[in-house]
């Protein structure tokens, strides 16, 4: 009598589990951002200290021989359209670009999404500590700098004219510049996620984003050069602390998302396929193929 083995595939994940993981990620990111914004506002009443620190930063840059921020701004002020474009880039690109980048990673490169999310969390948390410990007025507020507040003069701007009355943003949190830090991580993340793929040859073009961001934040007098340098140093530390995705770790195509999920340990091992008979006529089972993780599984397991 011949025995037959019927393959038993793992149950489908279903859209419900995938939605739960997506909602959890959204709540996690939104919660961290809310804590960060609330924390930044704790130092808005330290005006005197912020301006004293600004004088020290300005003198330190001159002692280090860094180019004056005014030299970059003078190039920007050659045309009103150019100034408006720079202000718009500063106000409108920072958050949307980072959000779209994270969404793309979540869908197409889940392992790199987890890595990037953790790096950004470490960078932003460290930045918050520095913002609280070292309040700093931006160069547009420093009389000795002689710079133009391009946001107030030409628009658009995300800040109120009176920093003390601004309840939506802490204008004394110039160092480090998260505009530059996030932009640099965006470029690094895209290059790492596309390495070896068809688009890897164009990956270096993403470095234009942090370069343009650096010129914009300095030319609009929202940040000092040292603000960007501090952000780069903190990002470097975060990259050293957070382990990168392993070389063989799969990044699932979005078409596979939702086809597999919470199946329990050993689910694939219990689903052999009949491949032949041994010397006694019994059906032999071949080892099951490894199960590729979906986006939901990769993100859920790495939370």
PDB file of C-alpha atoms in Angstrom:
ATOM      1  CA  UNK A   1       0.000   0.000   0.000  1.00  0.00           C
ATOM      2  CA  UNK A   2       1.489   3.264  -1.072  1.00  0.00           C
ATOM      3  CA  UNK A   3       1.489   6.235   1.274  1.00  0.00           C
ATOM      4  CA  UNK A   4       1.262   9.697  -0.148  1.00  0.00           C
ATOM      5  CA  UNK A   5       2.397  12.923   1.460  1.00  0.00           C
ATOM      6  CA  UNK A   6       0.318  15.979   0.690  1.00  0.00           C
ATOM      7  CA  UNK A   7       2.150  19.296   0.835  1.00  0.00           C
ATOM      8  CA  UNK A   8       0.690  21.607   3.438  1.00  0.00           C
ATOM      9  CA  UNK A   9       1.670  25.209   2.742  1.00  0.00           C
ATOM     10  CA  UNK A  10       1.672  27.860   5.432  1.00  0.00           C
ATOM     11  CA  UNK A  11      -1.549  29.785   5.849  1.00  0.00           C
ATOM     12  CA  UNK A  12      -1.747  33.143   4.136  1.00  0.00           C
ATOM     13  CA  UNK A  13      -1.057  36.130   6.264  1.00  0.00           C
ATOM     14  CA  UNK A  14      -4.077  38.034   5.143  1.00  0.00           C
ATOM     15  CA  UNK A  15      -4.355  41.770   4.842  1.00  0.00           C
ATOM     16  CA  UNK A  16      -5.345  42.209   8.481  1.00  0.00           C
ATOM     17  CA  UNK A  17      -1.903  41.321   9.869  1.00  0.00           C
ATOM     18  CA  UNK A  18      -0.212  43.515   7.289  1.00  0.00           C
ATOM     19  CA  UNK A  19      -2.481  46.434   8.211  1.00  0.00           C
ATOM     20  CA  UNK A  20      -1.704  45.963  11.898  1.00  0.00           C
ATOM     21  CA  UNK A  21       2.010  46.140  11.231  1.00  0.00           C
ATOM     22  CA  UNK A  22       1.613  49.193   9.019  1.00  0.00           C
ATOM     23  CA  UNK A  23      -0.507  50.983  11.629  1.00  0.00           C
ATOM     24  CA  UNK A  24       2.043  50.087  14.299  1.00  0.00           C
ATOM     25  CA  UNK A  25       4.846  51.578  12.218  1.00  0.00           C
ATOM     26  CA  UNK A  26       2.869  54.760  11.556  1.00  0.00           C
ATOM     27  CA  UNK A  27       2.057  55.158  15.248  1.00  0.00           C
ATOM     28  CA  UNK A  28       5.675  54.502  16.191  1.00  0.00           C
ATOM     29  CA  UNK A  29       7.046  57.119  13.803  1.00  0.00           C
ATOM     30  CA  UNK A  30       4.309  59.636  14.647  1.00  0.00           C
ATOM     31  CA  UNK A  31       4.805  59.103  18.384  1.00  0.00           C
ATOM     32  CA  UNK A  32       8.551  59.595  18.173  1.00  0.00           C
ATOM     33  CA  UNK A  33       8.089  62.737  16.084  1.00  0.00           C
ATOM     34  CA  UNK A  34       5.569  64.119  18.603  1.00  0.00           C
ATOM     35  CA  UNK A  35       7.961  63.518  21.498  1.00  0.00           C
ATOM     36  CA  UNK A  36      10.738  65.194  19.547  1.00  0.00           C
ATOM     37  CA  UNK A  37       8.663  68.270  18.717  1.00  0.00           C
ATOM     38  CA  UNK A  38       7.465  68.561  22.316  1.00  0.00           C
ATOM     39  CA  UNK A  39      11.001  68.203  23.631  1.00  0.00           C
ATOM     40  CA  UNK A  40      12.346  70.924  21.349  1.00  0.00           C
ATOM     41  CA  UNK A  41       9.874  73.422  22.741  1.00  0.00           C
ATOM     42  CA  UNK A  42      11.327  73.029  26.246  1.00  0.00           C
ATOM     43  CA  UNK A  43      14.214  75.347  25.421  1.00  0.00           C
ATOM     44  CA  UNK A  44      12.303  78.178  23.768  1.00  0.00           C
ATOM     45  CA  UNK A  45      12.541  80.405  26.863  1.00  0.00           C
ATOM     46  CA  UNK A  46      16.366  80.323  27.037  1.00  0.00           C
ATOM     47  CA  UNK A  47      16.855  83.305  24.750  1.00  0.00           C
ATOM     48  CA  UNK A  48      19.861  84.856  26.474  1.00  0.00           C
ATOM     49  CA  UNK A  49      21.786  81.580  26.536  1.00  0.00           C
ATOM     50  CA  UNK A  50      20.905  80.924  22.885  1.00  0.00           C
ATOM     51  CA  UNK A  51      22.391  84.245  21.768  1.00  0.00           C
ATOM     52  CA  UNK A  52      25.525  83.805  23.889  1.00  0.00           C
ATOM     53  CA  UNK A  53      26.070  80.427  22.275  1.00  0.00           C
ATOM     54  CA  UNK A  54      25.510  81.988  18.847  1.00  0.00           C
ATOM     55  CA  UNK A  55      28.324  84.482  19.479  1.00  0.00           C
ATOM     56  CA  UNK A  56      30.621  81.623  20.480  1.00  0.00           C
ATOM     57  CA  UNK A  57      29.771  79.579  17.377  1.00  0.00           C
ATOM     58  CA  UNK A  58      30.309  82.587  15.099  1.00  0.00           C
ATOM     59  CA  UNK A  59      33.724  83.279  16.660  1.00  0.00           C
ATOM     60  CA  UNK A  60      34.667  79.585  16.540  1.00  0.00           C
ATOM     61  CA  UNK A  61      33.889  79.392  12.816  1.00  0.00           C
ATOM     62  CA  UNK A  62      36.063  82.402  12.106  1.00  0.00           C
ATOM     63  CA  UNK A  63      38.859  80.933  14.221  1.00  0.00           C
ATOM     64  CA  UNK A  64      38.609  77.681  12.262  1.00  0.00           C
ATOM     65  CA  UNK A  65      38.767  79.567   8.988  1.00  0.00           C
ATOM     66  CA  UNK A  66      35.369  78.435   7.764  1.00  0.00           C
ATOM     67  CA  UNK A  67      33.865  80.597   5.005  1.00  0.00           C
ATOM     68  CA  UNK A  68      31.356  83.158   6.175  1.00  0.00           C
ATOM     69  CA  UNK A  69      27.717  82.260   5.734  1.00  0.00           C
ATOM     70  CA  UNK A  70      27.260  85.687   4.192  1.00  0.00           C
ATOM     71  CA  UNK A  71      29.374  84.724   1.165  1.00  0.00           C
ATOM     72  CA  UNK A  72      26.867  82.002   0.261  1.00  0.00           C
ATOM     73  CA  UNK A  73      23.887  84.229   0.952  1.00  0.00           C
ATOM     74  CA  UNK A  74      25.163  86.979  -1.314  1.00  0.00           C
ATOM     75  CA  UNK A  75      25.143  84.516  -4.204  1.00  0.00           C
ATOM     76  CA  UNK A  76      21.554  83.619  -3.387  1.00  0.00           C
ATOM     77  CA  UNK A  77      20.393  87.231  -3.220  1.00  0.00           C
ATOM     78  CA  UNK A  78      21.191  87.865  -6.897  1.00  0.00           C
ATOM     79  CA  UNK A  79      17.618  87.000  -7.839  1.00  0.00           C
ATOM     80  CA  UNK A  80      14.335  87.020  -5.932  1.00  0.00           C
ATOM     81  CA  UNK A  81      13.170  83.847  -7.701  1.00  0.00           C
ATOM     82  CA  UNK A  82      16.291  82.067  -6.519  1.00  0.00           C
ATOM     83  CA  UNK A  83      15.729  83.191  -2.934  1.00  0.00           C
ATOM     84  CA  UNK A  84      12.087  82.090  -3.023  1.00  0.00           C
ATOM     85  CA  UNK A  85      13.091  78.706  -4.428  1.00  0.00           C
ATOM     86  CA  UNK A  86      15.633  78.209  -1.643  1.00  0.00           C
ATOM     87  CA  UNK A  87      13.078  79.191   1.011  1.00  0.00           C
ATOM     88  CA  UNK A  88      10.554  76.789  -0.505  1.00  0.00           C
ATOM     89  CA  UNK A  89      13.134  73.995  -0.547  1.00  0.00           C
ATOM     90  CA  UNK A  90      13.887  74.619   3.121  1.00  0.00           C
ATOM     91  CA  UNK A  91      10.219  74.730   4.131  1.00  0.00           C
ATOM     92  CA  UNK A  92       8.645  72.090   1.888  1.00  0.00           C
ATOM     93  CA  UNK A  93      11.204  69.381   1.071  1.00  0.00           C
ATOM     94  CA  UNK A  94      12.561  68.344   4.478  1.00  0.00           C
ATOM     95  CA  UNK A  95       9.656  66.313   5.907  1.00  0.00           C
ATOM     96  CA  UNK A  96       7.928  65.129   2.673  1.00  0.00           C
ATOM     97  CA  UNK A  97      11.178  63.832   1.173  1.00  0.00           C
ATOM     98  CA  UNK A  98      12.019  61.897   4.334  1.00  0.00           C
ATOM     99  CA  UNK A  99       8.482  60.499   4.596  1.00  0.00           C
ATOM    100  CA  UNK A 100       8.415  59.364   0.959  1.00  0.00           C
ATOM    101  CA  UNK A 101      11.846  57.800   1.392  1.00  0.00           C
ATOM    102  CA  UNK A 102      10.674  55.782   4.407  1.00  0.00           C
ATOM    103  CA  UNK A 103       7.509  54.677   2.609  1.00  0.00           C
ATOM    104  CA  UNK A 104       9.548  53.503  -0.381  1.00  0.00           C
ATOM    105  CA  UNK A 105      11.891  51.538   1.879  1.00  0.00           C
ATOM    106  CA  UNK A 106       8.974  49.995   3.803  1.00  0.00           C
ATOM    107  CA  UNK A 107       7.407  48.723   0.588  1.00  0.00           C
ATOM    108  CA  UNK A 108      10.462  47.786  -1.463  1.00  0.00           C
ATOM    109  CA  UNK A 109      13.359  47.297   0.983  1.00  0.00           C
ATOM    110  CA  UNK A 110      11.983  46.270   4.414  1.00  0.00           C
ATOM    111  CA  UNK A 111      15.362  45.267   5.876  1.00  0.00           C
ATOM    112  CA  UNK A 112      16.836  48.630   4.897  1.00  0.00           C
ATOM    113  CA  UNK A 113      13.711  50.354   6.217  1.00  0.00           C
ATOM    114  CA  UNK A 114      14.321  48.955   9.690  1.00  0.00           C
ATOM    115  CA  UNK A 115      17.965  49.959   9.574  1.00  0.00           C
ATOM    116  CA  UNK A 116      17.153  53.474   8.357  1.00  0.00           C
ATOM    117  CA  UNK A 117      14.366  53.963  10.885  1.00  0.00           C
ATOM    118  CA  UNK A 118      16.683  53.024  13.723  1.00  0.00           C
ATOM    119  CA  UNK A 119      19.494  55.252  12.483  1.00  0.00           C
ATOM    120  CA  UNK A 120      17.115  58.203  12.147  1.00  0.00           C
ATOM    121  CA  UNK A 121      15.757  57.523  15.631  1.00  0.00           C
ATOM    122  CA  UNK A 122      19.251  57.518  17.159  1.00  0.00           C
ATOM    123  CA  UNK A 123      20.234  60.650  15.226  1.00  0.00           C
ATOM    124  CA  UNK A 124      17.056  62.522  16.134  1.00  0.00           C
ATOM    125  CA  UNK A 125      17.209  61.484  19.787  1.00  0.00           C
ATOM    126  CA  UNK A 126      20.813  62.651  20.059  1.00  0.00           C
ATOM    127  CA  UNK A 127      19.881  65.900  18.322  1.00  0.00           C
ATOM    128  CA  UNK A 128      17.083  66.494  20.820  1.00  0.00           C
ATOM    129  CA  UNK A 129      19.514  66.088  23.720  1.00  0.00           C
ATOM    130  CA  UNK A 130      21.888  68.591  22.127  1.00  0.00           C
ATOM    131  CA  UNK A 131      19.048  71.021  21.392  1.00  0.00           C
ATOM    132  CA  UNK A 132      18.078  70.954  25.070  1.00  0.00           C
ATOM    133  CA  UNK A 133      21.637  71.137  26.371  1.00  0.00           C
ATOM    134  CA  UNK A 134      22.886  73.776  23.937  1.00  0.00           C
ATOM    135  CA  UNK A 135      20.208  76.226  22.739  1.00  0.00           C
ATOM    136  CA  UNK A 136      21.514  78.188  19.768  1.00  0.00           C
ATOM    137  CA  UNK A 137      20.110  81.167  17.906  1.00  0.00           C
ATOM    138  CA  UNK A 138      20.464  80.802  14.104  1.00  0.00           C
ATOM    139  CA  UNK A 139      22.718  83.205  12.172  1.00  0.00           C
ATOM    140  CA  UNK A 140      19.718  85.145  10.813  1.00  0.00           C
ATOM    141  CA  UNK A 141      19.153  86.410  14.371  1.00  0.00           C
ATOM    142  CA  UNK A 142      22.759  87.348  15.048  1.00  0.00           C
ATOM    143  CA  UNK A 143      23.372  91.106  14.584  1.00  0.00           C
ATOM    144  CA  UNK A 144      27.133  90.681  14.061  1.00  0.00           C
ATOM    145  CA  UNK A 145      26.527  88.294  11.144  1.00  0.00           C
ATOM    146  CA  UNK A 146      24.768  90.964   9.066  1.00  0.00           C
ATOM    147  CA  UNK A 147      22.612  88.334   7.319  1.00  0.00           C
ATOM    148  CA  UNK A 148      19.136  88.654   5.838  1.00  0.00           C
ATOM    149  CA  UNK A 149      16.270  86.582   7.193  1.00  0.00           C
ATOM    150  CA  UNK A 150      15.256  85.447   3.718  1.00  0.00           C
ATOM    151  CA  UNK A 151      12.166  83.648   4.984  1.00  0.00           C
ATOM    152  CA  UNK A 152      10.686  86.777   6.545  1.00  0.00           C
ATOM    153  CA  UNK A 153      11.763  89.131   3.758  1.00  0.00           C
ATOM    154  CA  UNK A 154      10.982  87.050   0.673  1.00  0.00           C
ATOM    155  CA  UNK A 155       8.960  84.077   1.944  1.00  0.00           C
ATOM    156  CA  UNK A 156       7.814  81.443   2.367  1.00  0.00           C
ATOM    157  CA  UNK A 157       8.837  80.742   5.948  1.00  0.00           C
ATOM    158  CA  UNK A 158       7.937  78.173   8.584  1.00  0.00           C
ATOM    159  CA  UNK A 159       8.862  80.480  11.478  1.00  0.00           C
ATOM    160  CA  UNK A 160       7.149  83.404  13.137  1.00  0.00           C
ATOM    161  CA  UNK A 161       8.867  86.774  13.204  1.00  0.00           C
ATOM    162  CA  UNK A 162       9.026  86.707  17.025  1.00  0.00           C
ATOM    163  CA  UNK A 163      10.878  83.543  18.181  1.00  0.00           C
ATOM    164  CA  UNK A 164       9.532  83.753  21.730  1.00  0.00           C
ATOM    165  CA  UNK A 165       5.947  83.688  20.444  1.00  0.00           C
ATOM    166  CA  UNK A 166       6.506  80.723  18.119  1.00  0.00           C
ATOM    167  CA  UNK A 167       4.613  77.780  19.620  1.00  0.00           C
ATOM    168  CA  UNK A 168       5.054  75.522  16.585  1.00  0.00           C
ATOM    169  CA  UNK A 169       8.831  75.502  16.282  1.00  0.00           C
ATOM    170  CA  UNK A 170      11.840  76.038  18.501  1.00  0.00           C
ATOM    171  CA  UNK A 171      13.916  78.610  16.653  1.00  0.00           C
ATOM    172  CA  UNK A 172      16.749  78.223  19.156  1.00  0.00           C
ATOM    173  CA  UNK A 173      17.466  74.614  18.123  1.00  0.00           C
ATOM    174  CA  UNK A 174      19.931  75.328  15.345  1.00  0.00           C
ATOM    175  CA  UNK A 175      22.570  72.758  16.329  1.00  0.00           C
ATOM    176  CA  UNK A 176      22.638  70.162  14.950  1.00  0.00           C
ATOM    177  CA  UNK A 177      20.840  70.722  11.668  1.00  0.00           C
ATOM    178  CA  UNK A 178      18.401  67.864  11.177  1.00  0.00           C
ATOM    179  CA  UNK A 179      17.631  69.289   7.744  1.00  0.00           C
ATOM    180  CA  UNK A 180      21.142  68.276   6.760  1.00  0.00           C
ATOM    181  CA  UNK A 181      21.342  65.133   8.899  1.00  0.00           C
ATOM    182  CA  UNK A 182      18.131  63.636   7.513  1.00  0.00           C
ATOM    183  CA  UNK A 183      19.044  64.610   3.948  1.00  0.00           C
ATOM    184  CA  UNK A 184      22.438  62.926   4.295  1.00  0.00           C
ATOM    185  CA  UNK A 185      20.844  59.763   5.700  1.00  0.00           C
ATOM    186  CA  UNK A 186      18.331  59.768   2.848  1.00  0.00           C
ATOM    187  CA  UNK A 187      21.167  59.732   0.335  1.00  0.00           C
ATOM    188  CA  UNK A 188      23.091  57.048   2.239  1.00  0.00           C
ATOM    189  CA  UNK A 189      19.956  54.930   2.605  1.00  0.00           C
ATOM    190  CA  UNK A 190      19.071  55.056  -1.082  1.00  0.00           C
ATOM    191  CA  UNK A 191      22.634  54.209  -2.107  1.00  0.00           C
ATOM    192  CA  UNK A 192      22.744  51.269   0.324  1.00  0.00           C
ATOM    193  CA  UNK A 193      19.307  49.962  -0.694  1.00  0.00           C
ATOM    194  CA  UNK A 194      20.026  50.071  -4.439  1.00  0.00           C
ATOM    195  CA  UNK A 195      23.593  48.789  -4.317  1.00  0.00           C
ATOM    196  CA  UNK A 196      24.080  46.070  -6.908  1.00  0.00           C
ATOM    197  CA  UNK A 197      20.759  46.801  -8.618  1.00  0.00           C
ATOM    198  CA  UNK A 198      20.020  48.351 -11.966  1.00  0.00           C
ATOM    199  CA  UNK A 199      19.712  51.798 -10.398  1.00  0.00           C
ATOM    200  CA  UNK A 200      22.919  51.573  -8.354  1.00  0.00           C
ATOM    201  CA  UNK A 201      24.876  53.514 -10.998  1.00  0.00           C
ATOM    202  CA  UNK A 202      22.634  56.534 -10.350  1.00  0.00           C
ATOM    203  CA  UNK A 203      22.810  56.209  -6.568  1.00  0.00           C
ATOM    204  CA  UNK A 204      25.528  58.806  -6.154  1.00  0.00           C
ATOM    205  CA  UNK A 205      23.218  61.418  -7.667  1.00  0.00           C
ATOM    206  CA  UNK A 206      21.265  61.290  -4.402  1.00  0.00           C
ATOM    207  CA  UNK A 207      24.225  62.995  -2.753  1.00  0.00           C
ATOM    208  CA  UNK A 208      23.011  66.133  -4.507  1.00  0.00           C
ATOM    209  CA  UNK A 209      20.135  66.269  -2.017  1.00  0.00           C
ATOM    210  CA  UNK A 210      22.298  66.794   1.103  1.00  0.00           C
ATOM    211  CA  UNK A 211      24.594  69.098  -0.902  1.00  0.00           C
ATOM    212  CA  UNK A 212      21.699  71.320  -2.003  1.00  0.00           C
ATOM    213  CA  UNK A 213      20.247  71.155   1.505  1.00  0.00           C
ATOM    214  CA  UNK A 214      23.561  72.313   2.972  1.00  0.00           C
ATOM    215  CA  UNK A 215      23.739  75.309   0.636  1.00  0.00           C
ATOM    216  CA  UNK A 216      20.081  76.170   1.315  1.00  0.00           C
ATOM    217  CA  UNK A 217      20.260  76.066   5.111  1.00  0.00           C
ATOM    218  CA  UNK A 218      23.391  78.253   5.100  1.00  0.00           C
ATOM    219  CA  UNK A 219      22.282  80.682   2.389  1.00  0.00           C
ATOM    220  CA  UNK A 220      18.893  81.266   4.055  1.00  0.00           C
ATOM    221  CA  UNK A 221      20.764  81.984   7.335  1.00  0.00           C
ATOM    222  CA  UNK A 222      18.917  79.246   9.200  1.00  0.00           C
ATOM    223  CA  UNK A 223      22.071  77.348  10.153  1.00  0.00           C
ATOM    224  CA  UNK A 224      25.798  77.699  10.655  1.00  0.00           C
ATOM    225  CA  UNK A 225      28.350  75.480   8.944  1.00  0.00           C
ATOM    226  CA  UNK A 226      29.048  73.900  12.330  1.00  0.00           C
ATOM    227  CA  UNK A 227      25.384  72.884  12.628  1.00  0.00           C
ATOM    228  CA  UNK A 228      25.793  70.671   9.561  1.00  0.00           C
ATOM    229  CA  UNK A 229      29.131  69.334  10.770  1.00  0.00           C
ATOM    230  CA  UNK A 230      27.594  68.401  14.121  1.00  0.00           C
ATOM    231  CA  UNK A 231      24.749  66.609  12.327  1.00  0.00           C
ATOM    232  CA  UNK A 232      27.213  64.655  10.187  1.00  0.00           C
ATOM    233  CA  UNK A 233      29.180  63.596  13.279  1.00  0.00           C
ATOM    234  CA  UNK A 234      26.035  62.421  15.082  1.00  0.00           C
ATOM    235  CA  UNK A 235      24.920  60.542  11.973  1.00  0.00           C
ATOM    236  CA  UNK A 236      28.316  58.851  11.767  1.00  0.00           C
ATOM    237  CA  UNK A 237      27.958  57.705  15.384  1.00  0.00           C
ATOM    238  CA  UNK A 238      24.430  56.421  14.688  1.00  0.00           C
ATOM    239  CA  UNK A 239      25.677  54.462  11.680  1.00  0.00           C
ATOM    240  CA  UNK A 240      28.359  52.870  13.841  1.00  0.00           C
ATOM    241  CA  UNK A 241      25.889  51.966  16.593  1.00  0.00           C
ATOM    242  CA  UNK A 242      23.062  50.560  14.446  1.00  0.00           C
ATOM    243  CA  UNK A 243      24.018  47.329  12.604  1.00  0.00           C
ATOM    244  CA  UNK A 244      23.471  47.359   8.860  1.00  0.00           C
ATOM    245  CA  UNK A 245      21.323  44.728   7.103  1.00  0.00           C
ATOM    246  CA  UNK A 246      23.217  41.501   6.480  1.00  0.00           C
ATOM    247  CA  UNK A 247      24.395  40.864   2.939  1.00  0.00           C
ATOM    248  CA  UNK A 248      22.064  37.906   2.386  1.00  0.00           C
ATOM    249  CA  UNK A 249      19.021  39.385   4.119  1.00  0.00           C
ATOM    250  CA  UNK A 250      16.104  39.360   1.661  1.00  0.00           C
ATOM    251  CA  UNK A 251      14.210  42.435   0.599  1.00  0.00           C
ATOM    252  CA  UNK A 252      10.818  41.248  -0.559  1.00  0.00           C
ATOM    253  CA  UNK A 253       9.017  42.603  -3.574  1.00  0.00           C
ATOM    254  CA  UNK A 254       5.740  44.350  -2.626  1.00  0.00           C
ATOM    255  CA  UNK A 255       3.811  41.748  -4.652  1.00  0.00           C
ATOM    256  CA  UNK A 256       4.822  39.191  -2.026  1.00  0.00           C
ATOM    257  CA  UNK A 257       3.581  41.291   0.881  1.00  0.00           C
ATOM    258  CA  UNK A 258       0.665  39.648   2.625  1.00  0.00           C
ATOM    259  CA  UNK A 259       1.276  36.190   1.145  1.00  0.00           C
ATOM    260  CA  UNK A 260       2.958  34.936   4.286  1.00  0.00           C
ATOM    261  CA  UNK A 261       2.899  35.935   7.924  1.00  0.00           C
ATOM    262  CA  UNK A 262       2.415  34.605  11.429  1.00  0.00           C
ATOM    263  CA  UNK A 263       2.718  30.884  10.733  1.00  0.00           C
ATOM    264  CA  UNK A 264       4.514  29.726  13.879  1.00  0.00           C
ATOM    265  CA  UNK A 265       7.921  28.115  14.212  1.00  0.00           C
ATOM    266  CA  UNK A 266       8.659  25.245  11.881  1.00  0.00           C
ATOM    267  CA  UNK A 267       5.655  25.763   9.621  1.00  0.00           C
ATOM    268  CA  UNK A 268       7.693  25.321   6.472  1.00  0.00           C
ATOM    269  CA  UNK A 269       9.511  22.301   7.831  1.00  0.00           C
ATOM    270  CA  UNK A 270       6.188  20.515   8.306  1.00  0.00           C
ATOM    271  CA  UNK A 271       5.203  20.914   4.656  1.00  0.00           C
ATOM    272  CA  UNK A 272       7.367  18.443   2.697  1.00  0.00           C
ATOM    273  CA  UNK A 273       6.715  17.498  -0.898  1.00  0.00           C
ATOM    274  CA  UNK A 274       6.744  13.865  -2.064  1.00  0.00           C
ATOM    275  CA  UNK A 275       9.652  13.317  -4.424  1.00  0.00           C
ATOM    276  CA  UNK A 276      10.210   9.557  -4.735  1.00  0.00           C
ATOM    277  CA  UNK A 277      10.507   6.193  -2.974  1.00  0.00           C
ATOM    278  CA  UNK A 278      13.261   4.674  -0.941  1.00  0.00           C
ATOM    279  CA  UNK A 279      14.467   1.042  -1.106  1.00  0.00           C
ATOM    280  CA  UNK A 280      11.422  -0.164   0.838  1.00  0.00           C
ATOM    281  CA  UNK A 281       8.923   1.715  -1.296  1.00  0.00           C
ATOM    282  CA  UNK A 282       8.198   4.474   1.225  1.00  0.00           C
ATOM    283  CA  UNK A 283       7.712   7.942  -0.048  1.00  0.00           C
ATOM    284  CA  UNK A 284      10.658  10.229   0.633  1.00  0.00           C
ATOM    285  CA  UNK A 285      10.123  13.901   1.394  1.00  0.00           C
ATOM    286  CA  UNK A 286      12.475  16.501   0.046  1.00  0.00           C
ATOM    287  CA  UNK A 287      13.456  19.411   2.297  1.00  0.00           C
ATOM    288  CA  UNK A 288      11.082  22.314   1.902  1.00  0.00           C
ATOM    289  CA  UNK A 289      12.350  25.368   0.095  1.00  0.00           C
ATOM    290  CA  UNK A 290      13.237  28.264   2.389  1.00  0.00           C
ATOM    291  CA  UNK A 291      10.340  30.625   2.901  1.00  0.00           C
ATOM    292  CA  UNK A 292      11.125  34.198   1.825  1.00  0.00           C
ATOM    293  CA  UNK A 293       9.997  36.781   4.305  1.00  0.00           C
ATOM    294  CA  UNK A 294       7.461  39.338   3.278  1.00  0.00           C
ATOM    295  CA  UNK A 295       7.649  43.045   3.993  1.00  0.00           C
ATOM    296  CA  UNK A 296       5.241  42.664   6.919  1.00  0.00           C
ATOM    297  CA  UNK A 297       7.273  39.792   8.406  1.00  0.00           C
ATOM    298  CA  UNK A 298      10.601  41.558   8.069  1.00  0.00           C
ATOM    299  CA  UNK A 299       9.336  44.773   9.651  1.00  0.00           C
ATOM    300  CA  UNK A 300       7.369  42.964  12.357  1.00  0.00           C
ATOM    301  CA  UNK A 301      10.282  40.740  13.349  1.00  0.00           C
ATOM    302  CA  UNK A 302      12.708  43.637  13.506  1.00  0.00           C
ATOM    303  CA  UNK A 303      10.616  45.984  15.585  1.00  0.00           C
TER     304      UNK A 303
END
